[in-house]
């Protein structure tokens, strides 16, 4: 038998989860934190996410990003943002590129794995990963 306190805790947890998913659908950094509970959001990442959100909304048509290596731009711009963008705009396409084939493949595969993840499906339940070839299958 479930106690009233356990019922209240379960109901609170469910409400909290629904709110987290709703926030993740509408806010890029909330999405990043939902997908990766270890995701850090220092000031420069917050500024970058704000600019990417303006790209998503159409306010910015072109964006050049200049950050030193190892500052999180690849994780945000090449792996998480494309998934959030496609979740919000499932009929649009995203092109993944890089300075070398290896880096382009690495980022596109990590993005694919995020997009095919159970967490992404919880945020965007009506958007599905539909691989066209065996090379697009998730390795999660």
PDB file of C-alpha atoms in Angstrom:
ATOM      1  CA  UNK A   1       0.000   0.000   0.000  1.00  0.00           C
ATOM      2  CA  UNK A   2       1.290   3.463  -0.883  1.00  0.00           C
ATOM      3  CA  UNK A   3       1.286   6.086   1.853  1.00  0.00           C
ATOM      4  CA  UNK A   4       0.007   9.621   1.407  1.00  0.00           C
ATOM      5  CA  UNK A   5       3.558  10.994   1.756  1.00  0.00           C
ATOM      6  CA  UNK A   6       4.824   8.596  -0.935  1.00  0.00           C
ATOM      7  CA  UNK A   7       1.905   9.557  -3.193  1.00  0.00           C
ATOM      8  CA  UNK A   8       2.641  13.268  -2.710  1.00  0.00           C
ATOM      9  CA  UNK A   9       6.341  12.697  -3.457  1.00  0.00           C
ATOM     10  CA  UNK A  10       5.510  10.729  -6.593  1.00  0.00           C
ATOM     11  CA  UNK A  11       3.060  13.392  -7.747  1.00  0.00           C
ATOM     12  CA  UNK A  12       5.624  16.127  -7.063  1.00  0.00           C
ATOM     13  CA  UNK A  13       8.313  14.215  -8.963  1.00  0.00           C
ATOM     14  CA  UNK A  14       5.973  13.739 -11.916  1.00  0.00           C
ATOM     15  CA  UNK A  15       5.055  17.430 -11.951  1.00  0.00           C
ATOM     16  CA  UNK A  16       8.731  18.379 -11.734  1.00  0.00           C
ATOM     17  CA  UNK A  17       9.586  16.092 -14.660  1.00  0.00           C
ATOM     18  CA  UNK A  18       6.788  17.557 -16.790  1.00  0.00           C
ATOM     19  CA  UNK A  19       8.056  21.062 -16.033  1.00  0.00           C
ATOM     20  CA  UNK A  20      11.663  20.098 -16.882  1.00  0.00           C
ATOM     21  CA  UNK A  21      10.548  18.676 -20.228  1.00  0.00           C
ATOM     22  CA  UNK A  22       8.456  21.751 -21.010  1.00  0.00           C
ATOM     23  CA  UNK A  23      11.435  24.013 -20.219  1.00  0.00           C
ATOM     24  CA  UNK A  24      13.738  21.824 -22.325  1.00  0.00           C
ATOM     25  CA  UNK A  25      11.395  22.160 -25.303  1.00  0.00           C
ATOM     26  CA  UNK A  26      11.422  25.952 -25.154  1.00  0.00           C
ATOM     27  CA  UNK A  27      14.908  26.821 -23.826  1.00  0.00           C
ATOM     28  CA  UNK A  28      18.219  25.613 -25.277  1.00  0.00           C
ATOM     29  CA  UNK A  29      20.175  25.556 -22.014  1.00  0.00           C
ATOM     30  CA  UNK A  30      17.355  23.744 -20.229  1.00  0.00           C
ATOM     31  CA  UNK A  31      17.464  21.200 -23.056  1.00  0.00           C
ATOM     32  CA  UNK A  32      21.236  20.790 -22.642  1.00  0.00           C
ATOM     33  CA  UNK A  33      20.841  20.264 -18.902  1.00  0.00           C
ATOM     34  CA  UNK A  34      18.006  17.783 -19.460  1.00  0.00           C
ATOM     35  CA  UNK A  35      20.051  15.743 -21.945  1.00  0.00           C
ATOM     36  CA  UNK A  36      23.248  15.907 -19.870  1.00  0.00           C
ATOM     37  CA  UNK A  37      22.767  16.398 -16.129  1.00  0.00           C
ATOM     38  CA  UNK A  38      26.490  17.272 -15.847  1.00  0.00           C
ATOM     39  CA  UNK A  39      26.221  20.095 -18.407  1.00  0.00           C
ATOM     40  CA  UNK A  40      27.810  23.318 -17.189  1.00  0.00           C
ATOM     41  CA  UNK A  41      26.586  26.790 -18.171  1.00  0.00           C
ATOM     42  CA  UNK A  42      29.254  29.409 -17.501  1.00  0.00           C
ATOM     43  CA  UNK A  43      28.709  32.948 -18.764  1.00  0.00           C
ATOM     44  CA  UNK A  44      30.230  32.397 -22.213  1.00  0.00           C
ATOM     45  CA  UNK A  45      28.007  29.341 -22.786  1.00  0.00           C
ATOM     46  CA  UNK A  46      24.948  31.323 -21.688  1.00  0.00           C
ATOM     47  CA  UNK A  47      25.868  34.063 -24.185  1.00  0.00           C
ATOM     48  CA  UNK A  48      26.423  31.505 -26.941  1.00  0.00           C
ATOM     49  CA  UNK A  49      23.118  29.768 -26.171  1.00  0.00           C
ATOM     50  CA  UNK A  50      21.320  33.127 -26.325  1.00  0.00           C
ATOM     51  CA  UNK A  51      22.817  33.757 -29.776  1.00  0.00           C
ATOM     52  CA  UNK A  52      21.883  30.242 -30.951  1.00  0.00           C
ATOM     53  CA  UNK A  53      18.333  30.772 -29.698  1.00  0.00           C
ATOM     54  CA  UNK A  54      18.182  33.869 -31.868  1.00  0.00           C
ATOM     55  CA  UNK A  55      19.357  31.736 -34.800  1.00  0.00           C
ATOM     56  CA  UNK A  56      16.549  29.263 -34.063  1.00  0.00           C
ATOM     57  CA  UNK A  57      13.965  32.047 -33.931  1.00  0.00           C
ATOM     58  CA  UNK A  58      15.218  33.541 -37.200  1.00  0.00           C
ATOM     59  CA  UNK A  59      16.453  36.787 -35.654  1.00  0.00           C
ATOM     60  CA  UNK A  60      20.041  35.925 -36.651  1.00  0.00           C
ATOM     61  CA  UNK A  61      20.634  34.588 -40.171  1.00  0.00           C
ATOM     62  CA  UNK A  62      24.412  34.073 -39.924  1.00  0.00           C
ATOM     63  CA  UNK A  63      26.517  33.506 -36.836  1.00  0.00           C
ATOM     64  CA  UNK A  64      30.294  33.179 -36.566  1.00  0.00           C
ATOM     65  CA  UNK A  65      31.635  31.859 -33.262  1.00  0.00           C
ATOM     66  CA  UNK A  66      35.182  32.462 -32.078  1.00  0.00           C
ATOM     67  CA  UNK A  67      36.134  30.751 -28.827  1.00  0.00           C
ATOM     68  CA  UNK A  68      39.356  29.099 -27.715  1.00  0.00           C
ATOM     69  CA  UNK A  69      39.554  25.301 -27.889  1.00  0.00           C
ATOM     70  CA  UNK A  70      37.965  23.304 -25.066  1.00  0.00           C
ATOM     71  CA  UNK A  71      35.387  25.945 -24.152  1.00  0.00           C
ATOM     72  CA  UNK A  72      32.269  23.903 -25.008  1.00  0.00           C
ATOM     73  CA  UNK A  73      31.386  25.364 -28.377  1.00  0.00           C
ATOM     74  CA  UNK A  74      31.443  22.019 -30.203  1.00  0.00           C
ATOM     75  CA  UNK A  75      29.231  20.295 -27.637  1.00  0.00           C
ATOM     76  CA  UNK A  76      26.701  23.123 -27.729  1.00  0.00           C
ATOM     77  CA  UNK A  77      26.824  24.198 -31.376  1.00  0.00           C
ATOM     78  CA  UNK A  78      27.515  20.921 -33.171  1.00  0.00           C
ATOM     79  CA  UNK A  79      25.947  18.290 -30.939  1.00  0.00           C
ATOM     80  CA  UNK A  80      23.153  19.684 -28.747  1.00  0.00           C
ATOM     81  CA  UNK A  81      21.828  22.713 -30.647  1.00  0.00           C
ATOM     82  CA  UNK A  82      21.099  20.746 -33.872  1.00  0.00           C
ATOM     83  CA  UNK A  83      19.026  18.230 -31.876  1.00  0.00           C
ATOM     84  CA  UNK A  84      17.068  20.937 -30.075  1.00  0.00           C
ATOM     85  CA  UNK A  85      16.564  22.791 -33.361  1.00  0.00           C
ATOM     86  CA  UNK A  86      15.307  19.667 -35.160  1.00  0.00           C
ATOM     87  CA  UNK A  87      13.021  18.872 -32.248  1.00  0.00           C
ATOM     88  CA  UNK A  88      11.470  22.315 -32.586  1.00  0.00           C
ATOM     89  CA  UNK A  89      11.478  22.272 -36.416  1.00  0.00           C
ATOM     90  CA  UNK A  90      11.186  18.624 -37.494  1.00  0.00           C
ATOM     91  CA  UNK A  91      10.505  19.449 -41.150  1.00  0.00           C
ATOM     92  CA  UNK A  92      13.726  21.448 -41.544  1.00  0.00           C
ATOM     93  CA  UNK A  93      17.202  20.095 -42.186  1.00  0.00           C
ATOM     94  CA  UNK A  94      20.540  20.683 -40.487  1.00  0.00           C
ATOM     95  CA  UNK A  95      23.862  20.326 -42.276  1.00  0.00           C
ATOM     96  CA  UNK A  96      26.819  19.162 -40.173  1.00  0.00           C
ATOM     97  CA  UNK A  97      30.290  20.184 -41.341  1.00  0.00           C
ATOM     98  CA  UNK A  98      33.781  20.656 -39.959  1.00  0.00           C
ATOM     99  CA  UNK A  99      37.350  21.411 -40.935  1.00  0.00           C
ATOM    100  CA  UNK A 100      38.021  17.710 -41.481  1.00  0.00           C
ATOM    101  CA  UNK A 101      36.005  14.605 -42.222  1.00  0.00           C
ATOM    102  CA  UNK A 102      36.963  13.131 -38.848  1.00  0.00           C
ATOM    103  CA  UNK A 103      35.650  16.075 -36.838  1.00  0.00           C
ATOM    104  CA  UNK A 104      32.476  16.314 -38.941  1.00  0.00           C
ATOM    105  CA  UNK A 105      31.778  12.603 -38.457  1.00  0.00           C
ATOM    106  CA  UNK A 106      32.529  12.757 -34.730  1.00  0.00           C
ATOM    107  CA  UNK A 107      30.151  15.642 -34.107  1.00  0.00           C
ATOM    108  CA  UNK A 108      27.421  14.359 -36.404  1.00  0.00           C
ATOM    109  CA  UNK A 109      27.511  10.919 -34.774  1.00  0.00           C
ATOM    110  CA  UNK A 110      27.348  12.396 -31.286  1.00  0.00           C
ATOM    111  CA  UNK A 111      24.446  14.590 -32.387  1.00  0.00           C
ATOM    112  CA  UNK A 112      22.719  11.555 -33.907  1.00  0.00           C
ATOM    113  CA  UNK A 113      23.130   9.654 -30.651  1.00  0.00           C
ATOM    114  CA  UNK A 114      21.635  12.546 -28.673  1.00  0.00           C
ATOM    115  CA  UNK A 115      18.776  12.835 -31.160  1.00  0.00           C
ATOM    116  CA  UNK A 116      18.058   9.095 -30.925  1.00  0.00           C
ATOM    117  CA  UNK A 117      18.297   9.055 -27.111  1.00  0.00           C
ATOM    118  CA  UNK A 118      15.439   8.304 -24.733  1.00  0.00           C
ATOM    119  CA  UNK A 119      15.941  11.738 -23.126  1.00  0.00           C
ATOM    120  CA  UNK A 120      15.437  13.527 -26.442  1.00  0.00           C
ATOM    121  CA  UNK A 121      12.331  11.447 -27.107  1.00  0.00           C
ATOM    122  CA  UNK A 122      10.919  12.533 -23.740  1.00  0.00           C
ATOM    123  CA  UNK A 123      11.425  16.199 -24.637  1.00  0.00           C
ATOM    124  CA  UNK A 124      10.195  15.857 -28.232  1.00  0.00           C
ATOM    125  CA  UNK A 125       7.890  12.810 -28.187  1.00  0.00           C
ATOM    126  CA  UNK A 126       6.518  13.432 -31.690  1.00  0.00           C
ATOM    127  CA  UNK A 127       9.938  13.644 -33.357  1.00  0.00           C
ATOM    128  CA  UNK A 128      11.712  10.390 -34.166  1.00  0.00           C
ATOM    129  CA  UNK A 129      15.153   9.409 -35.403  1.00  0.00           C
ATOM    130  CA  UNK A 130      14.540   7.656 -38.713  1.00  0.00           C
ATOM    131  CA  UNK A 131      17.843   6.411 -40.119  1.00  0.00           C
ATOM    132  CA  UNK A 132      17.982   6.130 -43.899  1.00  0.00           C
ATOM    133  CA  UNK A 133      21.062   3.900 -43.929  1.00  0.00           C
ATOM    134  CA  UNK A 134      22.768   1.498 -41.538  1.00  0.00           C
ATOM    135  CA  UNK A 135      25.506   4.108 -40.987  1.00  0.00           C
ATOM    136  CA  UNK A 136      22.918   6.359 -39.363  1.00  0.00           C
ATOM    137  CA  UNK A 137      21.924   3.835 -36.738  1.00  0.00           C
ATOM    138  CA  UNK A 138      22.559   4.938 -33.175  1.00  0.00           C
ATOM    139  CA  UNK A 139      25.356   3.350 -31.183  1.00  0.00           C
ATOM    140  CA  UNK A 140      23.883   4.285 -27.790  1.00  0.00           C
TER     141      UNK A 140
END
